Tab-separated table of C-alpha atoms in Angstrom:
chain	number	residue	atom	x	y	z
A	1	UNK	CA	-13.691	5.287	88.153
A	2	UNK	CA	-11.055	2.518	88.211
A	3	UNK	CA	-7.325	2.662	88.317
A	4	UNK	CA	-7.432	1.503	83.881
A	5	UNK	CA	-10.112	4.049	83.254
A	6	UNK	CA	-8.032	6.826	85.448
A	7	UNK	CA	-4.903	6.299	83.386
A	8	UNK	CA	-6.517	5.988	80.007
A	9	UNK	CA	-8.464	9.256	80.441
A	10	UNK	CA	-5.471	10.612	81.412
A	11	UNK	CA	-3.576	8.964	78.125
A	12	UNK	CA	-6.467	10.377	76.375
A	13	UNK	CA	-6.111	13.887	77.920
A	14	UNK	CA	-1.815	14.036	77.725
A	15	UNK	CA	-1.611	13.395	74.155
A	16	UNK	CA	-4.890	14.520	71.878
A	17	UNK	CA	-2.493	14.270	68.832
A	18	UNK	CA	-2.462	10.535	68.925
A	19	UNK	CA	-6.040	10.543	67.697
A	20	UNK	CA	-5.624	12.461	65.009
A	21	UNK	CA	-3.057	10.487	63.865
A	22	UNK	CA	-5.287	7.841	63.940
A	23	UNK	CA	-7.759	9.572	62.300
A	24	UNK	CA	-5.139	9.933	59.034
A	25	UNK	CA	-4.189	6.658	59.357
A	26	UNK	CA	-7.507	5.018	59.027
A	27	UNK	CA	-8.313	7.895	56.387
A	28	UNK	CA	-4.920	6.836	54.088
A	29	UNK	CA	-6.034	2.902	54.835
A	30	UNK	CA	-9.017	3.546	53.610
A	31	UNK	CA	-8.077	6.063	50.299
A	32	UNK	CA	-5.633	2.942	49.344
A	33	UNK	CA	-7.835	0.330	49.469
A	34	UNK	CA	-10.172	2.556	47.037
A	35	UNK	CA	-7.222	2.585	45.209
A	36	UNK	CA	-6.056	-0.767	44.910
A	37	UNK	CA	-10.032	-1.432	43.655
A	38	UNK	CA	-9.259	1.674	41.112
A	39	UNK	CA	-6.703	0.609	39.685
A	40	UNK	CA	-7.581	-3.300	39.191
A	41	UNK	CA	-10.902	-2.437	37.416
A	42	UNK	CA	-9.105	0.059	35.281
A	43	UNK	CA	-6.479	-2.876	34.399
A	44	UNK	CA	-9.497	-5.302	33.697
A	45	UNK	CA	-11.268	-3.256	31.569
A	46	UNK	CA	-8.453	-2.123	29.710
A	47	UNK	CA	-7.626	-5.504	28.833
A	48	UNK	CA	-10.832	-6.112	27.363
A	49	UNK	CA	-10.870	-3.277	25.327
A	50	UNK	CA	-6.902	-4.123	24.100
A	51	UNK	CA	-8.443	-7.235	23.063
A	52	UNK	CA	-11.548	-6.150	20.815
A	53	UNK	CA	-8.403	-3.525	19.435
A	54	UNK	CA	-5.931	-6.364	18.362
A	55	UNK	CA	-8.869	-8.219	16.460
A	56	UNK	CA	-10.391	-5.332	15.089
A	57	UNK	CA	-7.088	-4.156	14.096
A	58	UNK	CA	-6.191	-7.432	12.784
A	59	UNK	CA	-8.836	-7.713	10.203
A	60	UNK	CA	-8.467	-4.122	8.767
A	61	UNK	CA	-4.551	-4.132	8.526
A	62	UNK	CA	-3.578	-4.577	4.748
A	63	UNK	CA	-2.638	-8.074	3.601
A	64	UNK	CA	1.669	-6.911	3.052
A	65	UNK	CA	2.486	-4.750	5.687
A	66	UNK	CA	5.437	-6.273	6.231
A	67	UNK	CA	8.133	-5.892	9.395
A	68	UNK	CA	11.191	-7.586	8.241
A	69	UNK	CA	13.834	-9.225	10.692
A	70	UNK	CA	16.623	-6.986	11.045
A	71	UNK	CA	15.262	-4.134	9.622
A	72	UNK	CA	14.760	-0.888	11.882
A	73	UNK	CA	10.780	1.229	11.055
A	74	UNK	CA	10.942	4.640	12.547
A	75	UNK	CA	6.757	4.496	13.514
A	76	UNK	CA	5.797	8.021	15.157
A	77	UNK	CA	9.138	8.347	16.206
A	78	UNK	CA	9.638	5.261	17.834
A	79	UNK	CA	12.114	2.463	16.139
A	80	UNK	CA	11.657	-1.245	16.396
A	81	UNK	CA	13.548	-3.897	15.058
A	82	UNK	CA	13.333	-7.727	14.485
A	83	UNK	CA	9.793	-7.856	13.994
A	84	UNK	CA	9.350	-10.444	11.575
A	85	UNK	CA	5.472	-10.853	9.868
A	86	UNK	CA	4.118	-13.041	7.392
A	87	UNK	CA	0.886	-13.901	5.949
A	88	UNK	CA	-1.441	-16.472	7.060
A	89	UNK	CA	-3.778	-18.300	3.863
A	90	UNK	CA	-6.234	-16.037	4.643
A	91	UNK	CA	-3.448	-12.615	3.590
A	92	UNK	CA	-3.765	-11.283	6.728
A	93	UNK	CA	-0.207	-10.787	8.595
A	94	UNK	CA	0.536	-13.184	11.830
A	95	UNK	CA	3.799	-13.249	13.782
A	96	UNK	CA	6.371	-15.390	11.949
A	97	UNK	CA	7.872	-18.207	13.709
A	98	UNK	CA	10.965	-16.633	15.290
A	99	UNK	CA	9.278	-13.731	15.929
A	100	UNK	CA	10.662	-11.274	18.711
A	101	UNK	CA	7.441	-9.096	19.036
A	102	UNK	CA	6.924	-7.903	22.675
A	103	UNK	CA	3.954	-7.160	24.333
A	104	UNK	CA	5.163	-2.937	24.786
A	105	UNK	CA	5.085	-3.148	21.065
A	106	UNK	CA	1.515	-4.968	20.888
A	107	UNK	CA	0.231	-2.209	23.423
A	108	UNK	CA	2.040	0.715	21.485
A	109	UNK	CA	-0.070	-0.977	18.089
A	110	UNK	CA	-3.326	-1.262	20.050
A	111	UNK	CA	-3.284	2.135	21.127
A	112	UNK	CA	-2.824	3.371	17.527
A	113	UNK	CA	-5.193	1.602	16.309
A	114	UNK	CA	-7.632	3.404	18.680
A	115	UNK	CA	-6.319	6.412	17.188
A	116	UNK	CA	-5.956	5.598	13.105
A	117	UNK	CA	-9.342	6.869	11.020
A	118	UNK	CA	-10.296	5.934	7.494
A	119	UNK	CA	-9.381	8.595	5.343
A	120	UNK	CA	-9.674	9.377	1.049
A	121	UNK	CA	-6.531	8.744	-0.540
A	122	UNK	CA	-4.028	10.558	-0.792
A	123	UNK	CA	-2.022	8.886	-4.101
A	124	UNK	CA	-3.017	6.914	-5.970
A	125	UNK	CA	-1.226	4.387	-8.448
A	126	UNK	CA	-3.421	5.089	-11.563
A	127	UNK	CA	-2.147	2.957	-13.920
A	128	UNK	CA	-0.694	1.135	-16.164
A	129	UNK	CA	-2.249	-2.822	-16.215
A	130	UNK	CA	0.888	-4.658	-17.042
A	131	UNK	CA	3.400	-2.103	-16.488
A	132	UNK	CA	4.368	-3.495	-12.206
A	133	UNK	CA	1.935	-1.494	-10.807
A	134	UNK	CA	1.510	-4.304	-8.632
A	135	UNK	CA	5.436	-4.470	-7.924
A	136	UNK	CA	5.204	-1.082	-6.782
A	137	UNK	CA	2.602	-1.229	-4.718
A	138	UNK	CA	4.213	-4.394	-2.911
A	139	UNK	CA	7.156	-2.638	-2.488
A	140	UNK	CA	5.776	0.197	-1.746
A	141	UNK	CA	3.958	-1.273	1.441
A	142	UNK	CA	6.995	-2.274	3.042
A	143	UNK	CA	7.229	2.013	3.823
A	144	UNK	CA	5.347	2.198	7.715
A	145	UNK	CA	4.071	5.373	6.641
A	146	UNK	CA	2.281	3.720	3.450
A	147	UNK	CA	-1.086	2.231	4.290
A	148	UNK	CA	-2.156	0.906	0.802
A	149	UNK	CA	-5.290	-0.910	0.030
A	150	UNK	CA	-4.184	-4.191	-1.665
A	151	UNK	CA	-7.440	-4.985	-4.047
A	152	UNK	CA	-7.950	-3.106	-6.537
A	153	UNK	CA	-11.203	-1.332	-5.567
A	154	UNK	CA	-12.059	0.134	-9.108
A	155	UNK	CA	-14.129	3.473	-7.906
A	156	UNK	CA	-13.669	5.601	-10.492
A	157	UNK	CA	-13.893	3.985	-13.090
A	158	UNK	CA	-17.041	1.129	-12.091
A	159	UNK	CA	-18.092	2.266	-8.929
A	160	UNK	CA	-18.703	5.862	-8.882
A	161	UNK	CA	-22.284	5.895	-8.101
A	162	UNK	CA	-21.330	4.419	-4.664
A	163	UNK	CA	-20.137	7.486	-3.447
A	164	UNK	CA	-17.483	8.737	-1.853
A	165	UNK	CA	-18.372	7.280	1.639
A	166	UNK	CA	-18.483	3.960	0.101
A	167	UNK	CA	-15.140	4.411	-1.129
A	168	UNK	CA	-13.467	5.927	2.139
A	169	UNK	CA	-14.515	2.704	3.722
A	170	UNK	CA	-12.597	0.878	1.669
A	171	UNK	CA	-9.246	2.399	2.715
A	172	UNK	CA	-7.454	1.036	5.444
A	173	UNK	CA	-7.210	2.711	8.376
A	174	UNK	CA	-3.993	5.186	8.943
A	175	UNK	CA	-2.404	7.442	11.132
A	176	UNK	CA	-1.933	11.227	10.952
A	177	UNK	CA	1.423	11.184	8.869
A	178	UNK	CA	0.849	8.001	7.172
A	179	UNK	CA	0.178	8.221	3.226
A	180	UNK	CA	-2.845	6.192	1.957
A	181	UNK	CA	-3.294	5.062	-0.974
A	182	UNK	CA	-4.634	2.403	-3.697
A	183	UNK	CA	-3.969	0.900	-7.093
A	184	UNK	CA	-6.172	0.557	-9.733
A	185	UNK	CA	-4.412	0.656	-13.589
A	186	UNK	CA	-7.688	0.968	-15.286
A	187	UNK	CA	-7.939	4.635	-14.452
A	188	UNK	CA	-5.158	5.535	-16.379
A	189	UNK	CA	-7.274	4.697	-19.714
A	190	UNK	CA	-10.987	5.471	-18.489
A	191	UNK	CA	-11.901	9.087	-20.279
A	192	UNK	CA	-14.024	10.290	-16.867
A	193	UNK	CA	-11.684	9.171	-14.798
A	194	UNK	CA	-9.384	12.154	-14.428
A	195	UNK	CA	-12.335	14.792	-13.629
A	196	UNK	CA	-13.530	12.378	-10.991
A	197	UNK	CA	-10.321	12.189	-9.450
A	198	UNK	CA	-9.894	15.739	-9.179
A	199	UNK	CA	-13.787	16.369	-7.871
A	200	UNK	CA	-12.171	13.726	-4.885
A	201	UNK	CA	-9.024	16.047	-4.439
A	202	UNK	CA	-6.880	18.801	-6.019
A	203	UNK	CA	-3.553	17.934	-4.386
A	204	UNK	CA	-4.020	14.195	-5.129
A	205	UNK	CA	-0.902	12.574	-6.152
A	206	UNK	CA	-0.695	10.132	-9.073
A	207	UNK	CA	1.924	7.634	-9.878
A	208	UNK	CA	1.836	6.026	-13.445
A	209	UNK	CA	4.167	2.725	-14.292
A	210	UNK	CA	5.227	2.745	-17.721
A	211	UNK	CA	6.539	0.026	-19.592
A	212	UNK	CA	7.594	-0.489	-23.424
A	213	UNK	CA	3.998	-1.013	-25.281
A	214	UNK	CA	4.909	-3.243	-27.236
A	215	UNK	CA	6.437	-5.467	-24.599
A	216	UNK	CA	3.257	-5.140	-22.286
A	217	UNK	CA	1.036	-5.605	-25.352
A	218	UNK	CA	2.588	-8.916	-25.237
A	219	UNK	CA	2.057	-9.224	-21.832
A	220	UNK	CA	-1.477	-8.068	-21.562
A	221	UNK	CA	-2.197	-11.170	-23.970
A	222	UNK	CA	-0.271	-13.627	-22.259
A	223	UNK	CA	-2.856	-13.013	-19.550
A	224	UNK	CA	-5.427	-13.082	-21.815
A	225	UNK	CA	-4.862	-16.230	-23.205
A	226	UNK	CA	-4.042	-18.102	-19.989
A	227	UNK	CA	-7.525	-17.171	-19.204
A	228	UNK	CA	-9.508	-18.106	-22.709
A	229	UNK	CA	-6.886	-19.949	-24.182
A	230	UNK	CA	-9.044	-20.510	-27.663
A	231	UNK	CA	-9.320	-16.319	-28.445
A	232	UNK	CA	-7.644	-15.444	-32.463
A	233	UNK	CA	-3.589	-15.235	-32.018
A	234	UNK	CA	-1.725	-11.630	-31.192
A	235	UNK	CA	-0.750	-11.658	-34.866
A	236	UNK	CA	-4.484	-11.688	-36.171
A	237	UNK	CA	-5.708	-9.209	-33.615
A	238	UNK	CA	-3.554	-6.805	-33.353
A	239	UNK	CA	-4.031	-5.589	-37.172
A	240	UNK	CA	-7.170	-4.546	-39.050
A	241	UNK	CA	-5.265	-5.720	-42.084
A	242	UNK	CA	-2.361	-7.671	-41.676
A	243	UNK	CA	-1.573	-7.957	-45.625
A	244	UNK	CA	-1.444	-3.724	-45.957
A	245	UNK	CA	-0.267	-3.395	-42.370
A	246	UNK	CA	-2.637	-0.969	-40.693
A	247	UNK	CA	-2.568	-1.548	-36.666
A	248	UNK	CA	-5.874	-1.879	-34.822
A	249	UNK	CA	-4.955	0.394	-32.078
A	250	UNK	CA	-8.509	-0.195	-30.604
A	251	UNK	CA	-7.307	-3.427	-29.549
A	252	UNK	CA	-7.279	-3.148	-25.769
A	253	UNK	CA	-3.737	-4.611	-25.357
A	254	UNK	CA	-2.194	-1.815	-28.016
A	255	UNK	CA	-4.544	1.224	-27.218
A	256	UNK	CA	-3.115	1.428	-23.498
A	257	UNK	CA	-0.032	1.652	-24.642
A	258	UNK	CA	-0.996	5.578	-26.558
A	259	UNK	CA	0.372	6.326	-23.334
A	260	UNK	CA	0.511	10.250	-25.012
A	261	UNK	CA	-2.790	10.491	-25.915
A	262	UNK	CA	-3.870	9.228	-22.572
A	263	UNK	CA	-1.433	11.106	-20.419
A	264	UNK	CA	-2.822	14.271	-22.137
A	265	UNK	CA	-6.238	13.878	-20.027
A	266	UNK	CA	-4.823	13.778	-17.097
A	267	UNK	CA	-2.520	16.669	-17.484
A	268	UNK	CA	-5.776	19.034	-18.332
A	269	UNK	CA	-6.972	18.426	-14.825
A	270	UNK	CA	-3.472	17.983	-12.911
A	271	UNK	CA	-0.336	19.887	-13.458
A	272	UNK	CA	2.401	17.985	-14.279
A	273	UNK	CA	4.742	17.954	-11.180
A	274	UNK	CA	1.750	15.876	-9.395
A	275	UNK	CA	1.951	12.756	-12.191
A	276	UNK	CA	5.077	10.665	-11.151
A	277	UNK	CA	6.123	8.387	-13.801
A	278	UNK	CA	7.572	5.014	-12.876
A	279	UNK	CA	10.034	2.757	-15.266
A	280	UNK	CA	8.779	-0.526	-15.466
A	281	UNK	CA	11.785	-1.737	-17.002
A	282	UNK	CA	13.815	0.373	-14.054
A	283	UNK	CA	11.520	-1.718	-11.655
A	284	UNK	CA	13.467	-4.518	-12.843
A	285	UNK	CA	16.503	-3.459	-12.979
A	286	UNK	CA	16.791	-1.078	-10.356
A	287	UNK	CA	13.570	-1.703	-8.089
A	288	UNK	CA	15.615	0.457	-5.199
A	289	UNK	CA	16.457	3.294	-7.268
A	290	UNK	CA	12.816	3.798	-8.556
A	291	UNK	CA	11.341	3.232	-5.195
A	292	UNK	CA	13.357	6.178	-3.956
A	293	UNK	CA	11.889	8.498	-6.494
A	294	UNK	CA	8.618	7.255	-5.445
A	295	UNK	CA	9.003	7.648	-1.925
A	296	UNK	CA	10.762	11.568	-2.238
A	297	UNK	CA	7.723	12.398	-4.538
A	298	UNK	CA	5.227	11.099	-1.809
A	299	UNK	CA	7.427	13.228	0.730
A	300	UNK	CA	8.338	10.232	2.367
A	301	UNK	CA	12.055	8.882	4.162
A	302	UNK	CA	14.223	6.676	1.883
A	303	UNK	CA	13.453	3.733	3.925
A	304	UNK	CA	12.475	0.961	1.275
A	305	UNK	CA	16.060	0.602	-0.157
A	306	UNK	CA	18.657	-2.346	-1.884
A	307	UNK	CA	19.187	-3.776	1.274
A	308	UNK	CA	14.993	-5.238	0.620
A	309	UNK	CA	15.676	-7.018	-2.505
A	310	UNK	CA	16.938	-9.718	-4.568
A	311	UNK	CA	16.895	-10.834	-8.264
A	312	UNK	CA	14.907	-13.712	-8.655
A	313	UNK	CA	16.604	-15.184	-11.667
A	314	UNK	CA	13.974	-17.839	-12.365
A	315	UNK	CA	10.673	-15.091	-12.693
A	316	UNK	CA	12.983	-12.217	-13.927
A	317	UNK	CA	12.003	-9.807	-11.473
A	318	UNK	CA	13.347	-8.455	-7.938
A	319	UNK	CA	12.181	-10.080	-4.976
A	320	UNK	CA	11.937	-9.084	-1.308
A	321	UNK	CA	14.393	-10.681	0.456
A	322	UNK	CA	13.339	-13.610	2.823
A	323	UNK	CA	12.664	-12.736	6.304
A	324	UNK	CA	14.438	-14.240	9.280
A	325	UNK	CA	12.005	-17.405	10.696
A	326	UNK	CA	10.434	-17.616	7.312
A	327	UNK	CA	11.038	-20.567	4.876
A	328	UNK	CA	10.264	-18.788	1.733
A	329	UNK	CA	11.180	-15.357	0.899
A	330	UNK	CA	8.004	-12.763	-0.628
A	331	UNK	CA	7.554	-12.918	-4.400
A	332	UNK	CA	4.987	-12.113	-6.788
A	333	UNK	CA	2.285	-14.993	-7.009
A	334	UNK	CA	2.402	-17.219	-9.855
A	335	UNK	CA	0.363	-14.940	-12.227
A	336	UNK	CA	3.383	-12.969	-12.366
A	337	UNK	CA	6.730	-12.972	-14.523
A	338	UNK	CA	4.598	-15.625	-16.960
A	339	UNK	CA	6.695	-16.779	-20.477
A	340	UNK	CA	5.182	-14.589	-23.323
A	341	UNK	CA	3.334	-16.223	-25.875
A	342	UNK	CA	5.636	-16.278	-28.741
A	343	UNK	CA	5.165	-13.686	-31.438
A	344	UNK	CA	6.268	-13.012	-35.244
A	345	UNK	CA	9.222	-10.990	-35.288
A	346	UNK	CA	7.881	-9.212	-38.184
A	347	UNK	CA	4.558	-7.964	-36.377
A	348	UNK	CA	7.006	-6.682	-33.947
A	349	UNK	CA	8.521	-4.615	-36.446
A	350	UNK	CA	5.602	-3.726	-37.382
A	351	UNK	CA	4.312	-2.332	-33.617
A	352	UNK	CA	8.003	-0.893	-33.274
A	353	UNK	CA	7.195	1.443	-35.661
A	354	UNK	CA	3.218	2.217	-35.317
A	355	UNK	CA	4.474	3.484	-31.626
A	356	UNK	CA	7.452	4.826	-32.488
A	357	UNK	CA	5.941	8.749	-33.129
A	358	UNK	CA	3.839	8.328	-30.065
A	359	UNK	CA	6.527	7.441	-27.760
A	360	UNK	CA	8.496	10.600	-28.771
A	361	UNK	CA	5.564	12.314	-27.961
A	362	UNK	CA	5.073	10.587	-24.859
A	363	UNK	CA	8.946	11.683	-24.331
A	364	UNK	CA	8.311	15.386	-25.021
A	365	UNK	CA	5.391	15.552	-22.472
A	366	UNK	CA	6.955	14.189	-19.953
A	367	UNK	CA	10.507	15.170	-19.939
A	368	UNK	CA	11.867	11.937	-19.893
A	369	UNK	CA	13.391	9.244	-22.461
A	370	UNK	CA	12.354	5.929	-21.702
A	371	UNK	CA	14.687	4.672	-24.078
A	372	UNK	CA	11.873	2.307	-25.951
A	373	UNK	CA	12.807	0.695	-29.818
C-alpha cells in the first residue's frame, strides 16, 4: 500500500464520524432540492387555479357591489380601504382608474370565492313596483355582507315550475355570514305568492317599500306611457265612470296600491315582525335613516350610512356619492326620477279619498302612520 493510501485509511479509521456527516449532508442536499421542486410546482399550479377563480368569480359577482374610495368594509373580519370599483358596459365591476387594490387583497377574494356556495335567499324585497324597491336594493348592495341578485328573477310569481334548483342558481354566490337576497315587486300583489314563499322558507325575511298610492299610481303610468305612448289618459282609466265617480280599482296602477288588502295575505303565512316596511317617501328624504332600519332588521352592522349619499337635485332622489378616480358619481339610470304625466287635480281628489279608508287600515295593520293625504 502506498504512503496516500496509508494515511487515508488511517483518516478513514481516526475519524468514522466524518462520514456520517457526509451522509446528512448529502441526505439534507438532497431533501432541499425535493423541496425547492415542491414548492415551485405548488406555486405554478396555484397560480393557475387563482386565475380560473378571478374569472369565474368575475362573472358571478353582482353588477353593484360597490367598494368606495375612502370607505373602510369589515369582510370576515378583515378591513380594507380605498378600494374603488366601477362598472364596465357590460355591469360587471372592474377596478376604477385610481384604484389602490393590492394583490393580498386579490388573493384574500380568490380564496373566498373558492369557498362562497349558491344558497336560497334569505330576504327578499317583495314589493312594491314603483315604491324604490330598486333604490333599496342599490343601496342596499353597498352592505359586504349583502349579496343581492340585481335582475329581477320573477320565481314565484312566473317561474315556479322551474323549481327550486333553478332558482338557487340564480343567486349569487355568498359567504357563510353574508345575507342573500333578491327583488322582485310583483310578489307583493300575486295571490300564490305568499304560500310559495313560505313552502321555500319559514324564517324568510320580507321587506316591502311603500309609497303614497296615489303618487305611484301616477308613477306606474308615467312608465306606462313612455312605453305605449298612444294607451287612454290616467283620467279615463282610472274610473269605471268618471261622471258618478266610481274608481276602477282593477286598474293595475290603483289596485297595488290596496296595500291592506294585499298585506293581509302575507300576514296569514308570516307573522308580522318578519314583514319590514320601507318609506318610499323616507327613501327620499332620509335614504340613511331607512337603510339603518333595514340593515338592524336583516341583523346586519350600520355600515351603509349619510356619509354614502347625496341629493341629486335635478332627479329628486339621493344619490351615492361619487367615488374617488371616477368621473361620474352612481345614480339611478335614466328610467328613474321621470316628470309625471300631468293629471286633473280633481281626479286626484277623487283617488285621495277612494284610498283614504284603506290607508287607515293599512295604518292599523301595520303599526305605523305613513302620513299619506
Amino acid at each position: 500500500m502506498g504512503l496516500l493510501g496509508k494515511a487515508m485509511a488511517a483518516f478513514h479509521h481516526s475519524n468514522p464520524t466524518d462520514r456520517d456527516i457526509r451522509r446528512v449532508l448529502q441526505k439534507l442536499l438532497i431533501m432541499l432540492s425535493l423541496g425547492i421542486i415542491g414548492v415551485s410546482l405548488f406555486y405554478f399550479l396555484a397560480g393557475c387555479c387563482e386565475s380560473d377563480i378571478r374569472e369565474n368569480s368575475v362573472s358571478h359577482r353582482p353588477a353593484s357591489e360597490f367598494l368606495l374610495s375612502g370607505w373602510y368594509h369589515d369582510r370576515n373580519g378583515t378591513l380594507y380601504k380605498d378600494v374603488v370599483m366601477v362598472q364596465n358596459e357590460d355591469g360587471y365591476p372592474v377596478a376604477g382608474e385610481g384604484s389602490t387594490i393590492t394583490s393580498v387583497l386579490e388573493t384574500n377574494n380568490s380564496v373566498k370565492d373558492w369557498m362562497a356556495t349558491r344558497r336560497l335567499p334569505q330576504a327578499l324585497i317583495i314589493g312594491v313596483k314603483k315604491g324604490g324597491t330598486r333604490a333599496l336594493l342599490e343601496f342596499l348592495r353597498l352592505h359586504p355582507d349583502i349579496r343581492a341578485l340585481g335582475s329581477e328573477p320573477h320565481f314565484f310569481d312566473r317561474h315556479y315550475a322551474r323549481g327550486l334548483d333553478w332558482y338557487r342558481s340564480m343567486m349569487p354566490k355568498a359567504l357563510d355570514g353574508q345575507v342573500v337576497m333578491e327583488k322582485t315587486p310583483r310578489y307583493f300583489v300575486t295571490v300564490e305568492t305568499p304560500g310559495r314563499v313560505h313552502s321555500m322558507s319559514h324564517d324568510v325575511k320580507l321587506i316591502v317599500v311603500v309609497r303614497d298610492p296615489v303618487t305611484r299610481a301616477i308613477s306606474d303610468y308615467t312608465q306606462i306611457i313612455s312605453k305605449t305612448p298612444h294607451i287612454p289618459t290616467f283620467e279615463t282609466l282610472a274610473f269605471k265612470n268618471r261622471t258618478n265617480g266610481e274608481i276602477d280599482s282593477l286598474w293595475s296602477p290603483l289596485w297595488i296600491g290596496l296595500y291592506a288588502q294585499h298585506l293581509e295575505r302575507w300576514l296569514a303565512w308570516f307573522p308580522r315582525a318578519q314583514i319590514h316596511l320601507v318609506s318610499g317617501e323616507g327613501l327620499i328624504s332620509d335614504p340613511a335613516g331607512e337603510l339603518g332600519k333595514v340593515q338592524d332588521f336583516l341583523g346586519l352592522q350600520r355600515i351603509v350610512t349619510d356619509k354614502h349619499f347625496y341629493f341629486n337635485k335635478t332627479k329628486g332622489f339621493p344619490c351615492l356619492k361619487k367615488p374617488e378616480g371616477s368621473s361620474k358619481p352612481h345614480c339611478l339610470g335614466k328610467t328613474k326620477g321621470r316628470t309625471h304625466a300631468s293629471i286633473d287635480p280633481e281626479v286626484i281628489r277623487r283617488l285621495r279619498e277612494f284610498y283614504r279608508p284603506h290607508n287607515q287600515r293599512f295604518y292599523q295593520m301595520t303599526g305605523q302612520n305613513f302620513g299619506w293625504q
